[in-house]
Coordinates of C-alpha atoms in Angstrom, one line a residue:
M124 CA 18.0 -21.1 18.6
Q125 CA 19.0 -17.6 17.5
I126 CA 16.7 -14.8 16.4
Y127 CA 17.6 -12.0 14.1
E128 CA 15.2 -9.1 13.5
G129 CA 14.8 -6.6 10.6
K130 CA 12.2 -4.9 8.4
T131 CA 9.7 -6.7 6.2
A132 CA 9.7 -6.1 2.5
F133 CA 7.1 -8.8 1.8
R134 CA 5.1 -10.8 4.3
G135 CA 4.9 -14.5 4.5
I136 CA 6.5 -17.5 6.2
A137 CA 9.3 -19.7 4.7
E138 CA 11.0 -22.6 6.2
G139 CA 14.1 -24.4 5.0
K140 CA 17.9 -24.5 4.7
I141 CA 19.8 -21.2 4.7
K142 CA 22.2 -20.4 1.9
V143 CA 24.6 -17.5 2.5
Y144 CA 25.4 -15.7 -0.7
R145 CA 28.8 -14.1 -0.6
K146 CA 29.8 -12.1 -3.7
D147 CA 33.2 -12.7 -5.1
Q148 CA 35.5 -10.2 -3.5
Q149 CA 37.0 -8.8 -6.7
Q150 CA 40.5 -7.8 -5.8
I151 CA 41.3 -5.1 -8.4
K152 CA 44.9 -4.1 -8.5
R153 CA 46.1 -0.9 -10.0
E154 CA 48.3 -1.7 -12.8
H155 CA 50.3 0.5 -15.1
A156 CA 49.0 0.3 -18.7
E157 CA 51.7 0.6 -21.4
N158 CA 49.1 0.6 -24.1
T159 CA 46.2 2.8 -23.1
Q160 CA 44.5 2.4 -26.5
E161 CA 44.3 -1.4 -25.8
E162 CA 42.8 -0.7 -22.3
L163 CA 40.2 1.7 -23.8
L164 CA 39.3 -1.0 -26.4
R165 CA 39.0 -3.6 -23.7
F166 CA 36.6 -1.3 -21.8
E167 CA 34.5 -0.7 -24.9
R168 CA 34.3 -4.4 -25.6
A169 CA 33.3 -5.1 -21.9
K170 CA 30.7 -2.3 -22.1
G171 CA 29.2 -3.9 -25.3
E172 CA 29.0 -7.3 -23.6
A173 CA 27.4 -5.8 -20.5
L174 CA 24.8 -4.2 -22.6
R175 CA 24.1 -7.5 -24.3
Q176 CA 23.7 -9.2 -20.9
L177 CA 21.4 -6.5 -19.6
T178 CA 19.2 -6.9 -22.7
G179 CA 18.9 -10.6 -21.9
L180 CA 18.1 -9.8 -18.3
Y181 CA 15.4 -7.3 -19.4
E182 CA 13.8 -9.9 -21.7
K183 CA 13.9 -12.6 -18.9
A184 CA 12.4 -10.2 -16.3
L185 CA 9.7 -9.0 -18.8
K186 CA 8.4 -12.5 -19.0
E187 CA 8.6 -13.2 -15.3
V188 CA 7.7 -9.9 -13.6
G189 CA 6.2 -7.5 -16.2
E190 CA 7.4 -4.3 -17.9
A191 CA 7.4 -2.1 -14.9
N192 CA 9.8 -4.3 -12.9
A193 CA 11.9 -5.2 -15.9
A194 CA 12.5 -1.5 -16.5
I195 CA 15.4 -1.5 -14.0
F196 CA 17.6 -3.3 -16.6
E197 CA 16.9 -0.6 -19.2
V198 CA 17.8 1.9 -16.5
H199 CA 21.1 0.0 -16.0
Q200 CA 21.8 0.2 -19.8
M201 CA 21.2 3.9 -19.7
M202 CA 23.5 4.3 -16.7
L203 CA 26.2 2.2 -18.4
E204 CA 26.2 4.6 -21.3
D205 CA 25.9 7.7 -19.2
P206 CA 28.5 10.2 -20.6
D207 CA 29.7 11.3 -17.1
Y208 CA 30.3 7.7 -16.0
V209 CA 32.0 6.6 -19.3
E210 CA 34.1 9.7 -19.5
S211 CA 35.3 9.3 -15.9
I212 CA 36.5 5.8 -16.8
T213 CA 38.1 6.6 -20.1
N214 CA 39.8 9.8 -18.7
M215 CA 41.3 7.8 -15.9
I216 CA 42.7 5.2 -18.3
R217 CA 44.2 7.9 -20.5
T218 CA 45.6 10.3 -17.9
Q219 CA 46.6 7.9 -15.2
K220 CA 47.6 5.1 -17.6
V221 CA 45.9 2.5 -15.5
N222 CA 44.2 -0.8 -16.4
A223 CA 40.5 -0.8 -17.4
A224 CA 39.3 -2.9 -14.5
Y225 CA 40.9 -0.5 -11.9
A226 CA 39.4 2.6 -13.7
V227 CA 35.9 0.9 -13.7
A228 CA 36.1 -0.1 -10.0
S229 CA 37.4 3.3 -8.9
T230 CA 34.7 5.2 -10.9
G231 CA 32.0 2.8 -9.6
D232 CA 33.2 3.5 -6.0
N233 CA 33.2 7.3 -6.6
F234 CA 29.8 7.5 -8.2
S235 CA 28.2 5.1 -5.7
Q236 CA 29.5 7.2 -2.9
M237 CA 28.2 10.4 -4.5
F238 CA 24.7 8.9 -4.9
S239 CA 24.7 7.5 -1.4
M240 CA 25.3 10.9 0.1
M241 CA 22.3 12.5 -1.7
E242 CA 19.4 13.6 0.4
D243 CA 16.7 12.1 -1.8
D244 CA 15.9 8.5 -0.9
Y245 CA 15.3 7.5 -4.5
M246 CA 18.6 8.8 -5.6
R247 CA 20.4 7.1 -2.7
E248 CA 19.0 3.8 -4.0
R249 CA 20.8 4.4 -7.3
A250 CA 24.1 3.9 -5.5
A251 CA 23.4 0.1 -5.6
D252 CA 22.7 0.3 -9.3
I253 CA 26.0 2.0 -9.9
R254 CA 27.8 -0.8 -7.9
D255 CA 25.9 -3.4 -9.9
I256 CA 26.9 -2.2 -13.3
S257 CA 30.5 -1.6 -12.2
E258 CA 30.8 -5.1 -10.8
R259 CA 29.3 -6.5 -14.0
L260 CA 32.0 -4.7 -16.1
V261 CA 34.8 -5.8 -13.8
G262 CA 33.6 -9.4 -14.0
I263 CA 33.6 -9.3 -17.8
L264 CA 37.1 -7.7 -17.8
A265 CA 38.2 -10.5 -15.5
G266 CA 36.8 -13.1 -17.8
R267 CA 34.0 -14.4 -15.6
T268 CA 30.8 -15.6 -17.4
G269 CA 27.4 -16.7 -16.3
S270 CA 25.6 -16.4 -13.0
Q271 CA 27.5 -16.5 -9.8
M272 CA 24.4 -17.7 -7.9
E273 CA 23.4 -21.2 -8.9
L274 CA 21.1 -23.0 -6.5
T275 CA 20.7 -26.7 -6.4
E276 CA 17.8 -26.9 -3.8
P277 CA 15.2 -24.7 -2.3
V278 CA 16.8 -22.3 0.2
I279 CA 16.4 -19.2 2.3
L280 CA 18.8 -16.8 0.6
V281 CA 20.8 -14.6 3.0
A282 CA 23.1 -11.9 1.6
D283 CA 24.6 -8.5 2.3
D284 CA 22.4 -7.1 -0.4
L285 CA 21.1 -8.3 -3.7
A286 CA 21.2 -6.3 -6.9
P287 CA 18.2 -6.6 -9.2
S288 CA 20.3 -8.4 -11.8
E289 CA 21.2 -11.0 -9.2
T290 CA 17.6 -11.4 -8.1
V291 CA 16.2 -11.9 -11.6
Q292 CA 18.8 -14.5 -12.5
L293 CA 17.7 -16.8 -9.7
D294 CA 15.7 -19.9 -10.2
K295 CA 12.6 -18.7 -8.4
D296 CA 11.4 -22.3 -7.7
K297 CA 14.5 -22.6 -5.5
V298 CA 14.2 -19.4 -3.4
L299 CA 12.0 -19.7 -0.3
A300 CA 12.8 -16.2 1.0
F301 CA 15.2 -13.3 0.8
V302 CA 17.1 -11.9 3.9
T303 CA 19.5 -9.1 3.4
V304 CA 21.7 -7.1 5.8
H305 CA 21.2 -3.9 3.8
G306 CA 18.6 -2.6 1.3
S307 CA 15.3 -0.9 1.9
S308 CA 11.5 -1.4 1.2
N309 CA 11.9 1.0 -1.8
S310 CA 14.8 -0.7 -3.5
H311 CA 14.2 -2.4 -6.9
T312 CA 15.0 -5.8 -5.3
A313 CA 12.3 -5.4 -2.7
I314 CA 9.8 -4.4 -5.4
L315 CA 10.8 -7.5 -7.4
A316 CA 10.5 -9.7 -4.3
R317 CA 6.9 -8.4 -3.8
T318 CA 6.1 -9.0 -7.4
M319 CA 7.4 -12.6 -7.2
N320 CA 5.5 -13.2 -3.9
I321 CA 8.7 -14.2 -2.1
P322 CA 8.9 -13.4 1.6
A323 CA 11.7 -10.8 2.1
L324 CA 13.4 -9.1 5.1
F325 CA 16.0 -6.3 5.0
R326 CA 18.2 -4.5 7.5
V327 CA 18.8 -7.8 9.3
N328 CA 22.0 -7.9 11.3
I329 CA 22.9 -11.5 10.6
P330 CA 26.4 -12.8 10.1
L331 CA 27.3 -13.9 6.6
D332 CA 29.5 -16.8 7.5
D333 CA 29.5 -20.6 8.3
T334 CA 27.7 -20.0 11.6
V335 CA 24.6 -19.4 9.4
D336 CA 25.3 -21.1 6.1
G337 CA 23.6 -24.5 5.8
K338 CA 21.6 -24.2 9.0
E339 CA 17.9 -24.7 9.2
G340 CA 15.8 -21.5 9.5
I341 CA 12.4 -20.0 9.4
V342 CA 11.6 -16.5 8.1
D343 CA 8.6 -14.8 9.7
G344 CA 7.8 -12.0 7.4
Y345 CA 4.8 -10.9 9.5
H346 CA 7.0 -9.9 12.4
G347 CA 10.3 -9.2 10.6
R348 CA 12.3 -12.1 12.1
I349 CA 14.5 -15.0 11.0
Y350 CA 14.9 -17.9 13.4
L351 CA 18.2 -19.9 13.1
E352 CA 17.7 -23.6 14.1
P353 CA 14.3 -22.8 15.7
E354 CA 13.1 -24.7 18.7
P355 CA 10.2 -27.2 18.2
R356 CA 7.7 -24.8 19.9
V357 CA 8.6 -21.9 17.6
R358 CA 8.6 -24.2 14.5
E359 CA 5.1 -25.5 15.5
E360 CA 3.7 -22.0 16.0
L361 CA 5.0 -20.7 12.7
E362 CA 4.0 -23.8 10.7
A363 CA 0.5 -23.4 12.2
R364 CA 0.5 -19.7 11.2
Q365 CA 1.6 -20.7 7.7
A366 CA -1.2 -23.3 7.4
E367 CA -3.7 -20.7 8.6
E368 CA -2.5 -18.2 5.9
R369 CA -2.9 -20.9 3.3
R370 CA -6.4 -21.6 4.5
K371 CA -7.3 -17.9 4.4
Q372 CA -6.0 -17.6 0.8
E373 CA -8.1 -20.6 -0.2
L374 CA -11.2 -19.0 1.3
L375 CA -10.4 -15.8 -0.5
W376 CA -10.3 -17.6 -3.8
Q377 CA -13.9 -18.7 -3.1
L378 CA -14.9 -15.0 -3.3
K379 CA -14.0 -14.9 -7.0
G380 CA -17.2 -14.0 -8.9
K381 CA -18.9 -12.7 -5.8
E382 CA -20.2 -9.1 -5.6
N383 CA -18.6 -6.3 -3.6
V384 CA -21.7 -5.7 -1.5
T385 CA -22.0 -4.8 2.2
L386 CA -24.3 -6.7 4.6
D387 CA -26.9 -4.0 4.2
G388 CA -26.8 -3.9 0.4
R389 CA -24.4 -1.2 -0.6
R390 CA -22.2 -1.9 -3.6
I391 CA -18.7 -0.6 -4.0
E392 CA -16.3 -1.0 -6.9
I393 CA -13.0 -2.7 -6.3
Y394 CA -10.4 -2.0 -9.0
A395 CA -6.7 -2.7 -9.3
N396 CA -3.6 -0.6 -9.8
I397 CA -1.2 -1.5 -12.6
G398 CA 2.0 -0.2 -14.2
S399 CA 2.1 -2.2 -17.5
F400 CA 0.2 -4.6 -19.7
G401 CA 2.1 -7.4 -18.0
D402 CA 0.1 -6.7 -14.8
V403 CA -3.3 -7.3 -16.5
A404 CA -3.1 -11.1 -16.0
A405 CA -3.0 -10.5 -12.2
V406 CA -5.9 -8.1 -12.4
L407 CA -8.1 -10.8 -14.2
Q408 CA -6.8 -13.6 -12.0
N409 CA -7.8 -11.7 -8.8
D410 CA -11.2 -10.8 -10.3
A411 CA -10.9 -7.0 -10.1
G412 CA -13.8 -5.1 -11.4
G413 CA -11.6 -2.9 -13.5
I414 CA -8.3 -0.9 -13.5
G415 CA -8.5 2.1 -11.2
L416 CA -5.0 3.3 -11.9
F417 CA -2.9 2.6 -15.0
R418 CA 0.5 4.4 -14.3
S419 CA 1.2 5.5 -17.8
E420 CA 4.5 7.1 -16.9
F421 CA 6.2 3.7 -17.1
L422 CA 5.9 3.9 -20.9
Y423 CA 8.2 6.9 -20.6
L424 CA 10.5 5.5 -18.0
E425 CA 11.1 2.4 -20.1
S426 CA 11.9 4.3 -23.3
E427 CA 15.1 6.0 -24.4
D428 CA 13.0 8.7 -26.2
Y429 CA 9.5 10.1 -26.1
P430 CA 7.2 7.1 -26.9
S431 CA 5.2 7.8 -30.1
E432 CA 1.5 8.1 -30.3
E433 CA 1.4 4.7 -32.1
E434 CA 3.5 3.0 -29.4
Q435 CA 1.3 4.3 -26.6
F436 CA -1.9 3.5 -28.5
Q437 CA -0.9 -0.2 -29.0
V438 CA -0.3 -0.6 -25.2
Y439 CA -3.5 1.2 -24.2
K440 CA -5.5 -0.8 -26.8
K441 CA -4.2 -4.1 -25.6
V442 CA -5.1 -3.3 -22.0
A443 CA -8.6 -2.1 -23.0
E444 CA -9.2 -5.2 -25.1
S445 CA -8.0 -7.5 -22.5
M446 CA -10.3 -6.0 -19.8
A447 CA -13.2 -6.8 -22.1
G448 CA -15.5 -3.8 -21.3
R449 CA -14.3 -3.4 -17.7
K450 CA -13.3 0.1 -16.8
V451 CA -9.7 1.1 -17.4
I452 CA -8.7 4.5 -15.8
I453 CA -5.4 5.8 -17.3
R454 CA -3.5 8.4 -15.4
T455 CA -1.7 10.8 -17.7
L456 CA 2.0 11.2 -17.5
D457 CA 3.2 11.6 -13.9
I458 CA 7.0 12.1 -14.0
G459 CA 9.1 14.4 -11.9
A460 CA 9.9 14.1 -8.2
D461 CA 11.5 10.6 -7.8
K462 CA 10.6 9.6 -11.4
Q463 CA 13.1 11.3 -13.6
V464 CA 13.4 10.8 -17.4
G465 CA 16.7 11.9 -18.9
Y466 CA 15.4 12.9 -22.4
F467 CA 12.9 15.4 -20.8
Q468 CA 16.0 17.4 -19.9
M469 CA 14.6 18.9 -16.8
E470 CA 16.7 21.2 -14.6
P471 CA 17.7 19.9 -11.1
E472 CA 15.4 21.2 -8.4
E473 CA 15.9 21.9 -4.7
N474 CA 12.6 20.1 -3.8
P475 CA 11.4 18.0 -6.8
A476 CA 8.3 16.7 -4.9
L477 CA 7.0 20.2 -4.9
G478 CA 8.3 21.2 -8.3
Y479 CA 8.0 20.7 -12.0
R480 CA 6.0 17.4 -12.3
A481 CA 2.9 15.6 -13.6
I482 CA 0.2 17.9 -15.0
R483 CA 2.5 20.9 -14.8
I484 CA 4.8 19.4 -17.4
C485 CA 1.9 18.4 -19.6
L486 CA 0.4 21.8 -19.6
D487 CA 3.8 23.4 -20.2
R488 CA 4.6 21.0 -23.0
P489 CA 1.2 20.5 -24.8
E490 CA 2.8 18.6 -27.7
I491 CA 3.8 15.8 -25.4
F492 CA 0.4 15.9 -23.6
K493 CA -1.6 15.9 -26.9
T494 CA 0.4 12.8 -28.2
Q495 CA -0.7 10.9 -25.1
L496 CA -4.3 12.1 -25.2
R497 CA -4.6 11.1 -28.9
A498 CA -3.3 7.6 -28.1
I499 CA -5.7 7.2 -25.1
Y500 CA -8.7 8.4 -27.1
R501 CA -7.9 6.1 -30.0
A502 CA -7.7 3.2 -27.6
S503 CA -11.1 4.2 -26.1
A504 CA -12.7 2.7 -29.2
Y505 CA -11.7 -0.7 -28.0
G506 CA -13.0 -0.7 -24.5
T507 CA -14.2 1.4 -21.6
V508 CA -11.5 3.9 -21.0
S509 CA -11.4 6.9 -18.6
I510 CA -8.7 9.5 -18.0
M511 CA -7.5 11.1 -14.8
Y512 CA -5.1 13.9 -14.4
P513 CA -2.5 14.0 -11.5
M514 CA -1.3 16.8 -9.2
I515 CA -4.2 19.3 -9.8
I516 CA -4.3 22.4 -7.6
S517 CA -6.7 24.8 -9.4
V518 CA -9.9 25.2 -11.5
E519 CA -7.8 26.9 -14.1
E520 CA -5.7 23.8 -14.7
V521 CA -8.9 21.7 -15.3
D522 CA -10.3 24.3 -17.7
R523 CA -7.0 24.3 -19.7
I524 CA -7.1 20.5 -19.8
A525 CA -10.6 20.6 -21.1
E526 CA -9.5 23.0 -23.9
I527 CA -6.7 20.6 -25.0
V528 CA -9.0 17.6 -24.8
G529 CA -11.5 19.4 -27.0
E530 CA -8.7 20.1 -29.5
V531 CA -7.7 16.5 -29.6
Q532 CA -11.3 15.3 -30.1
E533 CA -11.8 17.7 -32.9
E534 CA -8.6 16.6 -34.7
L535 CA -9.7 12.9 -34.4
K536 CA -13.1 13.7 -35.8
Q537 CA -11.6 15.6 -38.8
Q538 CA -9.4 12.6 -39.4
Q539 CA -12.3 10.2 -39.0
I540 CA -10.6 8.3 -36.3
P541 CA -13.2 6.7 -34.0
F542 CA -13.1 7.1 -30.2
G543 CA -15.4 6.3 -27.3
D544 CA -17.1 8.3 -24.6
V545 CA -14.2 9.0 -22.2
E546 CA -14.9 9.9 -18.6
Q547 CA -12.8 12.8 -17.3
G548 CA -11.5 12.7 -13.8
I549 CA -8.8 14.3 -11.6
M550 CA -6.6 13.0 -8.8
I551 CA -7.1 14.8 -5.5
E552 CA -3.7 14.5 -3.9
T553 CA -2.9 18.0 -2.8
P554 CA -4.5 19.9 0.1
A555 CA -5.3 22.7 -2.4
A556 CA -7.4 20.3 -4.5
A557 CA -9.1 18.9 -1.4
L558 CA -10.1 22.3 -0.1
I559 CA -11.6 23.5 -3.4
S560 CA -13.1 20.1 -4.3
D561 CA -16.5 21.7 -4.3
L562 CA -15.5 23.8 -7.3
L563 CA -13.5 21.1 -9.0
A564 CA -16.5 18.6 -8.8
K565 CA -18.5 20.9 -11.1
K566 CA -15.9 20.3 -13.9
V567 CA -15.2 16.6 -14.0
D568 CA -16.9 13.2 -13.9
F569 CA -15.1 11.7 -11.0
F570 CA -12.4 12.1 -8.3
S571 CA -9.7 9.6 -7.4
I572 CA -7.9 10.3 -4.1
G573 CA -4.2 9.7 -4.3
T574 CA -3.6 9.2 -0.6
N575 CA 0.2 8.6 -0.9
D576 CA 0.9 12.2 -1.9
L577 CA -2.1 13.6 0.0
V578 CA -0.6 12.3 3.3
Q579 CA 2.9 13.6 2.6
Y580 CA 1.8 17.0 1.4
T581 CA -0.7 17.5 4.3
L582 CA 1.6 16.4 7.0
A583 CA 4.7 18.0 5.4
S584 CA 6.6 14.7 5.7
D585 CA 8.5 12.8 3.1
R586 CA 6.9 9.3 2.9
Q587 CA 10.1 7.8 1.8
N588 CA 12.2 9.0 4.7
P589 CA 12.5 6.2 7.3
K590 CA 13.1 8.8 10.1
L591 CA 9.5 10.1 9.5
E592 CA 7.6 6.8 9.6
Q593 CA 5.8 7.7 12.8
I594 CA 5.0 11.3 11.7
C595 CA 3.8 10.3 8.2
D596 CA 0.6 8.8 9.7
P597 CA -2.1 8.0 7.1
H598 CA -4.6 7.7 9.9
H599 CA -4.0 11.3 11.0
P600 CA -7.4 13.0 11.7
A601 CA -6.5 15.7 9.1
I602 CA -6.2 13.1 6.4
L603 CA -9.5 11.5 7.3
R604 CA -11.3 14.8 7.4
L605 CA -10.0 15.8 4.0
I606 CA -11.1 12.5 2.5
R607 CA -14.6 13.0 4.0
L608 CA -14.7 16.6 2.6
I609 CA -13.7 15.4 -0.8
A610 CA -16.4 12.6 -0.8
D611 CA -19.1 15.0 0.4
N612 CA -18.3 17.6 -2.3
A613 CA -18.2 15.0 -5.0
H614 CA -21.6 13.6 -4.1
R615 CA -23.2 17.0 -3.9
E616 CA -22.3 17.4 -7.6
G617 CA -23.4 13.9 -8.5
I618 CA -20.0 12.5 -9.3
W619 CA -18.3 9.4 -7.9
V620 CA -15.2 9.3 -5.8
G621 CA -12.5 6.6 -5.3
I622 CA -9.2 6.0 -3.5
C623 CA -6.3 4.7 -5.5
G624 CA -3.4 5.2 -3.0
E625 CA -2.1 2.5 -0.7
L626 CA -4.6 3.6 2.0
G627 CA -7.3 2.0 -0.1
A628 CA -6.0 -1.4 0.9
D629 CA -5.9 -0.6 4.6
L630 CA -8.6 -3.0 6.0
T631 CA -8.7 -1.1 9.3
L632 CA -10.2 1.9 7.4
T633 CA -12.5 0.1 4.9
E634 CA -15.6 0.6 7.0
T635 CA -14.7 4.2 7.7
F636 CA -14.3 4.9 3.9
L637 CA -17.6 3.2 3.2
N638 CA -19.3 5.3 5.8
M639 CA -17.8 8.4 4.2
G640 CA -19.4 7.4 0.9
I641 CA -16.3 6.3 -1.0
D642 CA -17.6 4.6 -4.1
E643 CA -14.5 2.8 -5.3
L644 CA -11.2 1.4 -3.9
S645 CA -8.3 0.6 -6.2
V646 CA -5.6 -1.6 -4.8
S647 CA -2.7 -3.9 -5.8
P648 CA -4.2 -6.9 -7.7
G649 CA -3.2 -9.4 -5.0
L650 CA -5.3 -7.4 -2.4
V651 CA -8.5 -7.3 -4.3
L652 CA -10.1 -10.4 -2.7
S653 CA -9.0 -9.3 0.8
V654 CA -10.8 -6.0 0.3
R655 CA -13.8 -7.7 -1.1
K656 CA -14.0 -10.0 1.9
K657 CA -13.9 -6.9 4.2
V658 CA -16.6 -5.1 2.3
R659 CA -18.9 -8.2 2.4
E660 CA -18.5 -8.4 6.2
T661 CA -19.2 -4.7 6.8
K662 CA -22.5 -3.3 7.9
L663 CA -22.7 0.5 7.5
G664 CA -23.6 2.7 10.4
E665 CA -23.4 6.5 11.0
K666 CA -21.1 8.5 8.8
Y667 CA -17.6 9.0 10.1
N668 CA -17.3 12.0 12.6

């Protein structure tokens, strides 16, 4: 028996035969091109075919994993048509008189290396995307068609890394688990794996050869291990754990329809976080009481231009109608930092996490903000819709938002367009907002605490930097004190307060949050029933000290 350890991207246990996926080593030779025009034409044809393939992948992913996760293939299309990338390839063909495949491969290597050297974690992840689109182009130029990864039986898939396009082409019924040598928990492949509920490990130092291929294995996603030809004792232990997890899940399903009430009678709302209309099915399936965070920025990230009022309205309306009266809280546009949109034409920043993002963009570009607000207000006539505004740091910002909202309401009234009674809330995710939450509470209907950003801003530590995992501690006393302060200030003014960051699903803190007076927790749809179970087992005591 051999044991290989790594990091967990998605928990779970999978047992079966191991399949090592080795990408074709595309040996690209530099060849002199007598006819550069012909090579340029071949490149343009290959680019067109690649765009067609990516459109097909987007449509396939849309059906299987929803809009938010399918968006990577639209990103790939944009990268494929990026002027710098295209110009580098065509210029190399013209000036160096080389074959198109060599120009693509060289440009891909150069751009990938540039991205991998960037300090920002998100931008480093784009190196894999550049490699993916370049390999696709080279494959088309070489005459290869179809998927290179056809599976004939259920397997544990082991690879150096998996590009999103490779992952989405897989027959999901035949993949028991993913194990990769490289990658990260923030890569698109890891996100897709979590969405598909496929156990996944990354940074596993496992050989990609015949010593592994075809052998029996067990992936333990709870402890970040893969066992090669496991001993009977280990197999029995993990199979027992797997059976126990299935039993727990079956018990959780029995909680559907039950109330979120503590042993001593206190009710708490448990909502779900979503990124697209495609996620609503999971919200309903897991019996969430509403949507506590609709990340509207994905409408912008998935578009090649500013989404129109009508386009946004149709999406918000569908979500509101599908939730059938349950609350839908839409967060206004939150781009910037690691979520860049090319057509916004924003200048590069030294520290984008502390820069021009979220509400700062909206207040600086009110025409964009008003378009979104009009769409949300129109959709509010079809359900129970609330709005919350991200990255607030001052009372003045909230006052300015109220002025713009008033203008939008007046416009809709004059045009005789119906709209509902829309709750106004803000996200508390900066230390500034937390410390003046007593003043902010007088201005709004609710608070939603964004713990992901609150943690990194309070502890001055980038939550995506793996070197800072121990420092970026969401259980830090400073974080818990701020959450209690926010809750106390909210209740003094008679407004409710929720948590929509990942900390809301931390079951070790559920009792603490309830004792602080938190009224609502918004978590990933698949975690709703686990949080409900914890709430129903909790008896409240003295408030957290």
